[in-house]
Structure formats: C-alpha cells, structure tokens
C-alpha cells in the first residue's frame, strides 16, 4: 500500500483526475492525493526562467485605450477644449497650394530613380572608369538637393512637410545605395542583369531598404489581414495626430516658460510630464509604422519578409535595442556599411561607432534642415548611445539592463524634443513672454 | 558560381559574419549577401506564435512606478494634501487598546488548532462513531465563533480588523478541514500517525491550505532572496496603504453624491475613475501577497512548493483565471471539494458551480460580517462568474478572451466596491449631504 501512495504523490493532478473516473473502490489507495506539493519556484522569480507575458501586452492595450479615452474625454477637454484638427496636417503638407514644395519634392524624386535604373542598365553592358564617381554624385545629390530646396524655401510652415519629404529622400538614398551596391556585387559574380522598370518601382515601394534580385513573395493577399492593417493604419494615424495636438503640444507650450527662466525644479517637472505623452506617442508610432503600415504595404505587394522589428522590448542592452527595433535600417547598415568595413579589416568597435555616426548624421539631417537650426542635439543624442551602451553592458544585465533601456527611451527622447522646441521658440519668438 | 550565391542567400546573417573573417578574396562569391530576405511573419502578428514579452512586464513596472510617483507627488498633493497615515491602519486594528478584539480573536484561534490536533491524536488510537459529528462541530465553530463576536461587538471601527481576523479564521478553517480530511485518508490506507505539535504549527504557518504528512523542503534559506522579499513586503505594504488613503478613499468619497442622486452619466464617470486606482491596488496587492509575502514566509520556513499562482495574466477564459490566480485556494478546492464530489458521481458542471457557490459564500462572509450589512453583492459578484465564464468561453477566444478577462477584472471589482460603500454610506449617514 505504501508504494501505491508514493506513486500517487508523484503523479500530477491532471492525470490523477482521469484516474478518478475509475469507480473501483478497492483501488482507493492509488488516487487519494495524500501528498500534493512539489519543489518548485514562483513564476515571477527570475529563477523560474518563465517569460510568457502575452497577457500583459493585452493588459497594456486595455489600460492604454482606457487611459487615453478617459484622459482625452474627461480631463483634457476640460483643460484645453477640443484642439484636434485632422485637416491641419494636410494643410501643413500642402501649404500654399500654388507651390506645394513637399509634394513637388516627392514627385521630383522619380528623376533620381530613373537615373539610377538607367545607369545600372548601361553598366550591365559596358563598364567605364568614371562609374564610381558618377554613382556617388547621384547618391550625394539625393541627399543634398532636397536640403538645399528646404533651406532656400523661406516659409516657416515647411516643418512637417519638410520632415516627411526629407524622410522620403533619406529612404530613397538608402534604397539606391543598396541598389547599386547589390548590382555591383552581382556583376562581380557575373549575374549582371538590370531588371525592368516595374521591378525597380517594386523595390522603391517595398518595405525594405536592401535590394536583391528576387524578393521572397507571399503566396496570396489575405484580404482580412489587409483590412485589419488598413483599419489600424487609419485609426492610429488619427490617434497620433489627436494625441500630439491635444496632449503633446499643450504640454510643450506649458514648459516653455520654466525653460526660458531656467527654473530647474519646474524644468524637471515639465520634462517628466512630457515624458509620458511622448513615450506613448512613440510606442503608438512604432506600432503604426512598423507593424500596421509596413505589413499593409507588404501584404499589398505580396512582399514575403515581414521581419520589420524583432523583440526589442526584451533588450537587456542598448546595442540590442538599436539592432532590433528597426530591422530595415539595421539590415541596411549591417549589409552595406558594417560588414563591408569589417571585410576591409576595420575592428568591430570602430565599425560600430561609425554606424552610430552615420545614424546620428541622418537624425540631425531630418531635424535640423526642416527647422533650419543646426543645434546638434539629435546628433549628440545618437552619439550618446555609444557611452550609454558601454555603461549598461558594463554595469547592468538581465532585467536591470532592460529597465535601464526603457528609462533611457522614456527620458532621453523628451529631453531632445524639449531642447529643439526651446531653441526654436527662442529663435522665433525672441525673449518675449 | 550560381550555386555559391544560392548557398550564401540561404545562410542566416550571423553565420555569414563569421565567414567574413576569412580573408580569401577569391572566395568573394560565397559571402556577398546578394540575397538577404526570408519569408517570415512579424512578431506581433498572431500567426508568428511568438509570446516572450518579459520586457513589457518591466515596462509596466517602470510606467507604474513613474505614474504613481508623479501622480502622487505632483497632482494628488495639490488636490487633497497629504492624506497618508501609516499608523492609522495599526490604530484600526488595535482600536480601543483595552479590548483589542481582532488581536484577541487571533490569539483565541490557537484553541481550535490544539483541539484539532488532540482530536486527530485520539483518532489515531481509537475510532468512534460520533467522530464525524465532533469534527464538523469544531470546523463549524471556527467559522461561526468569530462572526458572532464580530456581529455582537458594536464598534463601527472594527471594519479593517474584522476583515483581517475573519480572513485568518477562514484560512484556519480551510487548513483544519484539509488536516482532518488528509488524516482520514491516511488512516484509510493505514498510515495513521498524528504528528507532533511543532509539525502542526509548521502547517498552520506554511503558505498552503493543503495538509500532507511530509512537505517538500528547500535545501537552505537564501539570505539575499529573503531580504529582497522582506523589502518588497514592507515597501508594497506602505504603497498600498498610501494609495488607498491618498487615491482610492478620496475617489470613493467624490463618487458618493452622484450615486445618492442616481445621476447615471456621472455614476459611470466616477466608476471609471475608481477603476484605475482599484485595479492598480489589486495588482500591487496580488504581487505583495502572492509573491513577496508568501515567498518570504516559505523561504523562512524552507517550504519548497512556491507555486502560489500560475500564469493567470494569459488566461483566455474566466475559468482559467479562477483556476490560476490563487493556487493555494484552487488546490484546496480541487483536492477537498471538487474531486471528492466527482468521486461521488456528481457531474463536472454541477461540481464547478458548487465550488463557485462556496467561494461566493466566503467572499460574502469576509465582507458582510465586518461591515454588518448583508447585501449579497460579493456573493452575486462571485456567482456572476458562472454565466460570465460560459459567455467568454462560448463567444471569445485567444487574445479577445484575454481582453475580456482583463476588462471584467478592471470593471467588475469597482462595481462591487462602490455598491458596498454606497450602501454603507447610506446606512450610516442616512440621506444627509
């Protein structure tokens, strides 16, 4: 009988339940759970190694939605009234309907695409010594042309349109660089085939920065998936515009006075108050851009590779975050910048710093030129990641590292935002108010 | 060469990186990544099957801490001033130092423990026909005695102390029931050995409701683990008291007027306003009680089984939530109530409803008697889980089910809280104000 009890004690309760259906009363020793405890850790203890928190993500969504709804409806409307104006963004983009600078810039970008395609077609047939020079000139002009236009164009309201069109040109630069680089590699291994115009435009619209001759294609367009992504795109777009106009802009405006007077304690208070909407907006932006929009475009083009981000939310070091939150850019940097440098014998740390340097340049480019202010805050913000990465990897790991990454995201961004807004405000409004 | 390119394309980038260290320039075809995309889904798409969101949990902690800090320091202090008074709770428990009803009740509970131990010792030697009757009387008196005292004791301020001492008696009732049940099973298989007094008290203090002859023991007391849990216990205790006094009580007081006037739209507004602090307090209470406190006690007693909760945050049905958020009670219900019923041939649905009925009784018992109000809101709240469970399992699954469980938690609790507070307020303050 003793042996029977021991066996019952070792059996998990789920199996024991099935045994109960046996109605044999003489076998009572086998299924009476005289022992029901096992040696085991709690799930939340790090020793348990458990990490399935899918439900927590849903909790965040529920709490975010309810918080935004209640804050939006109950509090903010009382304080500032309804400030949301969805048409304002369109207006900013299309300011002065007789010139439409941003829209014109976007249309002009087709010229660069066609020149790049034509160049590669010629190169497939003949190769001349001045080719690298010519290609460099095209790529350089992709970056410089819009910035000259943006700087020469005097209207102050070009800010939003400027960021959008410069962003499009930056993406185009990265795509064309990848295009010529990949084509050169292919020529080296005698696979030279400049594809037709539709293929070129497929690459331009595809949600990737890295060119390859044949992209993996998904078997069919899933209509329900497409519709859900489209709904998300439209909904989060409105939500973003609403949150920025209703929550972020008033908070920034309120924080101007303490910043002008350099009242330190109130500066910190305003910074923390700005950190919450800024972080929420950034998270919603991430989902909107990297999940909804990119998946929508990919589904429409039957583009198969949907890895637009990895699990950056688990990142325990700053390096891991930068390598996983924006996979298209990370892939480009790795393929066309970091690895070619390693192949030339440059050591890993230098190559990594160079990648951050280029990234810092483009961050600065996207902010400074539309605002017409060269303050280097964005540049320094990106370059500060190098010592921060060293610090976090040196002193913190596991969940502490993860918390450090989150805090740097939550605090770092509003600091940079406030710096620019403050300088912009001082420049344009002087010492008044 | 073509075959070489194909191979390179199929290789993951990590492996490719190692290949770059080979400085053989003639092997250039092998490692130029002419192809760099794979057919794959985004992580947040449900099709990817990915669910490691450990980082999101850390994000929640960071956001909770910062929100609580900023709300606490910046907003609430302006509105209500400092309302936190850590001594008030101690005062409530020890109100009227000449009688100390709650403390006396806890001390008296030892009598029941000793009687139960003595009874089992006698039963190990002789067995008589009136034993089941006697044991039932002891168990019944464990539940009834403190409730009589609580009802007869007229002081209104017995609320907090009453809930605590009735809670302790409820736990004791479940423990003693398990004790006699398990001992009876052991006698049936001739393992009858009533253990010594220290063993009995080990069981009384151990963080479990299910008795067994030999508990699994952890090999040693980890001092750093113990200290961290102790710090968490003290910190979250203070935080809970602070949040209740500073956030929950003012919100409840503000919601009395709309509830008395039955102003429906403002009632909903107040309910939603109460839902946030109530839910946060419940979450912190969960962590404080089921992780910090129980692990602290278990570490101190070298009690090996730390499974005090399972992954209820992922629960996609109401049944799963109730079966996983409070494992000690769930284990007790399964072992001493649900499975014995199944063994007697009662069908599963009836047995499950009976479990909810008993749970509803104890919820009502813990609220009604200290408040001296028999309104059955807690009872009905628990019984409402049966149709809710049916509804969720019938119409919702996956993440939708999970969201439904979260919403029922967030909304359900404050409804019950407001019901009781409203009735308590009307009873004690009449129609005034």
mmCIF file of C-alpha atoms in Angstrom, chain A residues 2 5 13 17 20 29 31-45 50-60 62-63 74 182 185-186 188-189 191 208 210-212 215-218 222 225 269 279 283 287 291 295 303-311 313-314 331 335 338-339 343 348 399 402-403 406 410, chain B residues 2 5 13 17 20 29 31-45 50-60 62-63 74 182 185-186 188-189 191 208 210-212 215-218 222 225 269 279 283 287 291 295 303-311 313-314 331 335 338-339 343 348 399 402-403 406 410:
data_model
loop_
_atom_site.group_PDB
_atom_site.id
_atom_site.type_symbol
_atom_site.label_atom_id
_atom_site.label_comp_id
_atom_site.label_asym_id
_atom_site.label_seq_id
_atom_site.Cartn_x
_atom_site.Cartn_y
_atom_site.Cartn_z
ATOM 1 C CA UNK A 2 2.889 2.364 0.812
ATOM 2 C CA UNK A 5 0.738 6.185 -2.102
ATOM 3 C CA UNK A 13 -3.138 16.394 -10.598
ATOM 4 C CA UNK A 17 -8.276 13.468 -12.388
ATOM 5 C CA UNK A 20 -10.971 9.278 -10.560
ATOM 6 C CA UNK A 29 -5.097 3.956 -2.167
ATOM 7 C CA UNK A 31 -5.846 8.059 -6.099
ATOM 8 C CA UNK A 32 -6.192 9.682 -2.685
ATOM 9 C CA UNK A 33 -3.826 12.661 -3.037
ATOM 10 C CA UNK A 34 -2.207 12.375 0.400
ATOM 11 C CA UNK A 35 0.651 14.428 -0.994
ATOM 12 C CA UNK A 36 0.055 17.418 -3.288
ATOM 13 C CA UNK A 37 3.130 19.688 -3.159
ATOM 14 C CA UNK A 38 6.198 19.763 -5.390
ATOM 15 C CA UNK A 39 9.524 21.537 -5.022
ATOM 16 C CA UNK A 40 9.168 24.497 -7.436
ATOM 17 C CA UNK A 41 9.771 28.253 -7.819
ATOM 18 C CA UNK A 42 7.163 31.015 -8.311
ATOM 19 C CA UNK A 43 6.755 32.107 -11.927
ATOM 20 C CA UNK A 44 7.736 35.726 -11.243
ATOM 21 C CA UNK A 45 11.008 34.670 -9.570
ATOM 22 C CA UNK A 50 9.386 31.719 -17.201
ATOM 23 C CA UNK A 51 8.734 34.558 -19.649
ATOM 24 C CA UNK A 52 5.381 34.197 -21.422
ATOM 25 C CA UNK A 53 3.697 37.527 -20.702
ATOM 26 C CA UNK A 54 1.459 37.806 -23.762
ATOM 27 C CA UNK A 55 -1.453 38.684 -21.438
ATOM 28 C CA UNK A 56 0.480 41.649 -20.035
ATOM 29 C CA UNK A 57 0.644 43.071 -23.566
ATOM 30 C CA UNK A 58 -3.150 42.827 -23.778
ATOM 31 C CA UNK A 59 -3.371 44.447 -20.336
ATOM 32 C CA UNK A 60 -1.231 47.331 -21.611
ATOM 33 C CA UNK A 62 -6.629 47.750 -22.400
ATOM 34 C CA UNK A 63 -5.077 50.221 -19.960
ATOM 35 C CA UNK A 74 -12.747 63.772 -19.206
ATOM 36 C CA UNK A 182 23.977 44.841 -54.822
ATOM 37 C CA UNK A 185 28.236 42.538 -56.286
ATOM 38 C CA UNK A 186 26.126 40.699 -58.822
ATOM 39 C CA UNK A 188 31.377 40.757 -59.803
ATOM 40 C CA UNK A 189 29.975 37.230 -59.828
ATOM 41 C CA UNK A 191 24.986 37.830 -62.630
ATOM 42 C CA UNK A 208 12.796 47.185 -47.197
ATOM 43 C CA UNK A 210 18.025 46.202 -49.071
ATOM 44 C CA UNK A 211 17.886 45.324 -52.749
ATOM 45 C CA UNK A 212 18.067 41.791 -54.008
ATOM 46 C CA UNK A 215 12.394 39.105 -53.284
ATOM 47 C CA UNK A 216 10.561 36.336 -51.402
ATOM 48 C CA UNK A 217 6.842 36.633 -52.175
ATOM 49 C CA UNK A 218 3.890 35.640 -50.014
ATOM 50 C CA UNK A 222 -5.044 37.853 -47.295
ATOM 51 C CA UNK A 225 -5.318 40.788 -42.804
ATOM 52 C CA UNK A 269 8.619 68.524 -13.513
ATOM 53 C CA UNK A 279 6.602 57.832 -24.855
ATOM 54 C CA UNK A 283 5.008 53.441 -28.905
ATOM 55 C CA UNK A 287 3.139 50.010 -33.920
ATOM 56 C CA UNK A 291 3.523 46.793 -37.794
ATOM 57 C CA UNK A 295 2.577 44.961 -43.092
ATOM 58 C CA UNK A 303 6.285 41.033 -50.091
ATOM 59 C CA UNK A 304 7.187 37.950 -48.052
ATOM 60 C CA UNK A 305 9.721 39.165 -45.484
ATOM 61 C CA UNK A 306 7.715 40.703 -42.636
ATOM 62 C CA UNK A 307 10.548 40.944 -40.128
ATOM 63 C CA UNK A 308 10.348 44.721 -39.635
ATOM 64 C CA UNK A 309 11.269 44.540 -35.943
ATOM 65 C CA UNK A 310 12.474 41.933 -33.507
ATOM 66 C CA UNK A 311 11.853 41.635 -29.754
ATOM 67 C CA UNK A 313 11.082 45.167 -25.787
ATOM 68 C CA UNK A 314 13.193 42.442 -24.144
ATOM 69 C CA UNK A 331 19.791 45.242 -42.104
ATOM 70 C CA UNK A 335 24.886 44.700 -45.168
ATOM 71 C CA UNK A 338 29.245 47.459 -41.109
ATOM 72 C CA UNK A 339 30.174 44.228 -42.890
ATOM 73 C CA UNK A 343 35.873 42.993 -44.703
ATOM 74 C CA UNK A 348 34.377 45.868 -34.596
ATOM 75 C CA UNK A 399 16.013 42.775 -16.029
ATOM 76 C CA UNK A 402 16.033 46.068 -19.628
ATOM 77 C CA UNK A 403 14.745 48.666 -17.156
ATOM 78 C CA UNK A 406 13.260 51.583 -21.029
ATOM 79 C CA UNK A 410 11.314 57.327 -21.766
ATOM 80 C CA UNK B 2 25.482 30.428 -59.175
ATOM 81 C CA UNK B 5 25.264 32.565 -54.372
ATOM 82 C CA UNK B 13 23.443 36.701 -41.292
ATOM 83 C CA UNK B 17 29.535 37.275 -40.304
ATOM 84 C CA UNK B 20 33.809 37.399 -43.449
ATOM 85 C CA UNK B 29 31.184 34.926 -54.354
ATOM 86 C CA UNK B 31 29.902 35.668 -48.813
ATOM 87 C CA UNK B 32 28.475 38.586 -50.761
ATOM 88 C CA UNK B 33 24.898 38.678 -49.421
ATOM 89 C CA UNK B 34 23.178 39.265 -52.767
ATOM 90 C CA UNK B 35 20.008 37.972 -51.123
ATOM 91 C CA UNK B 36 19.049 38.934 -47.569
ATOM 92 C CA UNK B 37 15.270 38.408 -47.150
ATOM 93 C CA UNK B 38 13.355 35.402 -45.887
ATOM 94 C CA UNK B 39 9.673 34.534 -45.975
ATOM 95 C CA UNK B 40 8.545 35.276 -42.380
ATOM 96 C CA UNK B 41 5.802 36.926 -40.284
ATOM 97 C CA UNK B 42 6.107 39.945 -37.954
ATOM 98 C CA UNK B 43 6.433 39.039 -34.272
ATOM 99 C CA UNK B 44 3.275 40.899 -33.242
ATOM 100 C CA UNK B 45 1.164 39.064 -35.841
ATOM 101 C CA UNK B 50 5.737 34.498 -30.557
ATOM 102 C CA UNK B 51 4.923 35.347 -26.932
ATOM 103 C CA UNK B 52 8.026 36.345 -24.948
ATOM 104 C CA UNK B 53 7.025 39.733 -23.525
ATOM 105 C CA UNK B 54 9.140 39.760 -20.351
ATOM 106 C CA UNK B 55 10.300 43.268 -21.293
ATOM 107 C CA UNK B 56 6.703 44.524 -21.380
ATOM 108 C CA UNK B 57 6.370 43.480 -17.725
ATOM 109 C CA UNK B 58 9.415 45.617 -16.917
ATOM 110 C CA UNK B 59 7.878 48.454 -18.948
ATOM 111 C CA UNK B 60 4.702 48.175 -16.868
ATOM 112 C CA UNK B 62 8.652 51.421 -14.909
ATOM 113 C CA UNK B 63 5.447 53.135 -16.034
ATOM 114 C CA UNK B 74 2.546 66.404 -8.415
ATOM 115 C CA UNK B 182 -5.909 14.156 4.809
ATOM 116 C CA UNK B 185 -7.370 9.371 4.028
ATOM 117 C CA UNK B 186 -4.116 8.332 5.639
ATOM 118 C CA UNK B 188 -7.904 4.564 5.438
ATOM 119 C CA UNK B 189 -4.618 3.360 3.966
ATOM 120 C CA UNK B 191 -0.656 5.410 7.592
ATOM 121 C CA UNK B 208 -0.509 26.425 1.801
ATOM 122 C CA UNK B 210 -3.449 21.587 1.864
ATOM 123 C CA UNK B 211 -2.065 19.311 4.534
ATOM 124 C CA UNK B 212 0.296 16.451 3.779
ATOM 125 C CA UNK B 215 6.102 18.833 2.901
ATOM 126 C CA UNK B 216 8.842 19.289 0.287
ATOM 127 C CA UNK B 217 11.602 21.443 1.819
ATOM 128 C CA UNK B 218 14.011 23.803 0.086
ATOM 129 C CA UNK B 222 18.749 32.112 0.687
ATOM 130 C CA UNK B 225 16.209 36.286 -1.557
ATOM 131 C CA UNK B 269 -17.645 58.552 -14.963
ATOM 132 C CA UNK B 279 -7.115 47.841 -10.376
ATOM 133 C CA UNK B 283 -2.331 44.214 -8.883
ATOM 134 C CA UNK B 287 2.249 40.850 -6.028
ATOM 135 C CA UNK B 291 4.773 36.765 -4.458
ATOM 136 C CA UNK B 295 7.710 33.625 -0.750
ATOM 137 C CA UNK B 303 8.822 25.429 2.424
ATOM 138 C CA UNK B 304 9.671 24.066 -1.026
ATOM 139 C CA UNK B 305 6.487 24.489 -3.076
ATOM 140 C CA UNK B 306 6.435 28.093 -4.285
ATOM 141 C CA UNK B 307 3.649 27.704 -6.832
ATOM 142 C CA UNK B 308 1.323 30.310 -5.296
ATOM 143 C CA UNK B 309 -0.004 31.474 -8.667
ATOM 144 C CA UNK B 310 0.256 30.400 -12.277
ATOM 145 C CA UNK B 311 0.141 32.492 -15.446
ATOM 146 C CA UNK B 313 -2.317 37.070 -16.850
ATOM 147 C CA UNK B 314 -2.501 34.948 -20.029
ATOM 148 C CA UNK B 331 -5.581 23.410 -4.835
ATOM 149 C CA UNK B 335 -8.461 18.328 -3.517
ATOM 150 C CA UNK B 338 -14.275 19.259 -6.379
ATOM 151 C CA UNK B 339 -12.581 15.868 -6.702
ATOM 152 C CA UNK B 343 -15.712 10.649 -6.938
ATOM 153 C CA UNK B 348 -18.477 18.361 -13.665
ATOM 154 C CA UNK B 399 -6.476 37.418 -27.242
ATOM 155 C CA UNK B 402 -7.847 37.540 -22.564
ATOM 156 C CA UNK B 403 -9.009 41.129 -23.078
ATOM 157 C CA UNK B 406 -8.965 41.855 -18.054
ATOM 158 C CA UNK B 410 -10.965 46.101 -14.168
#
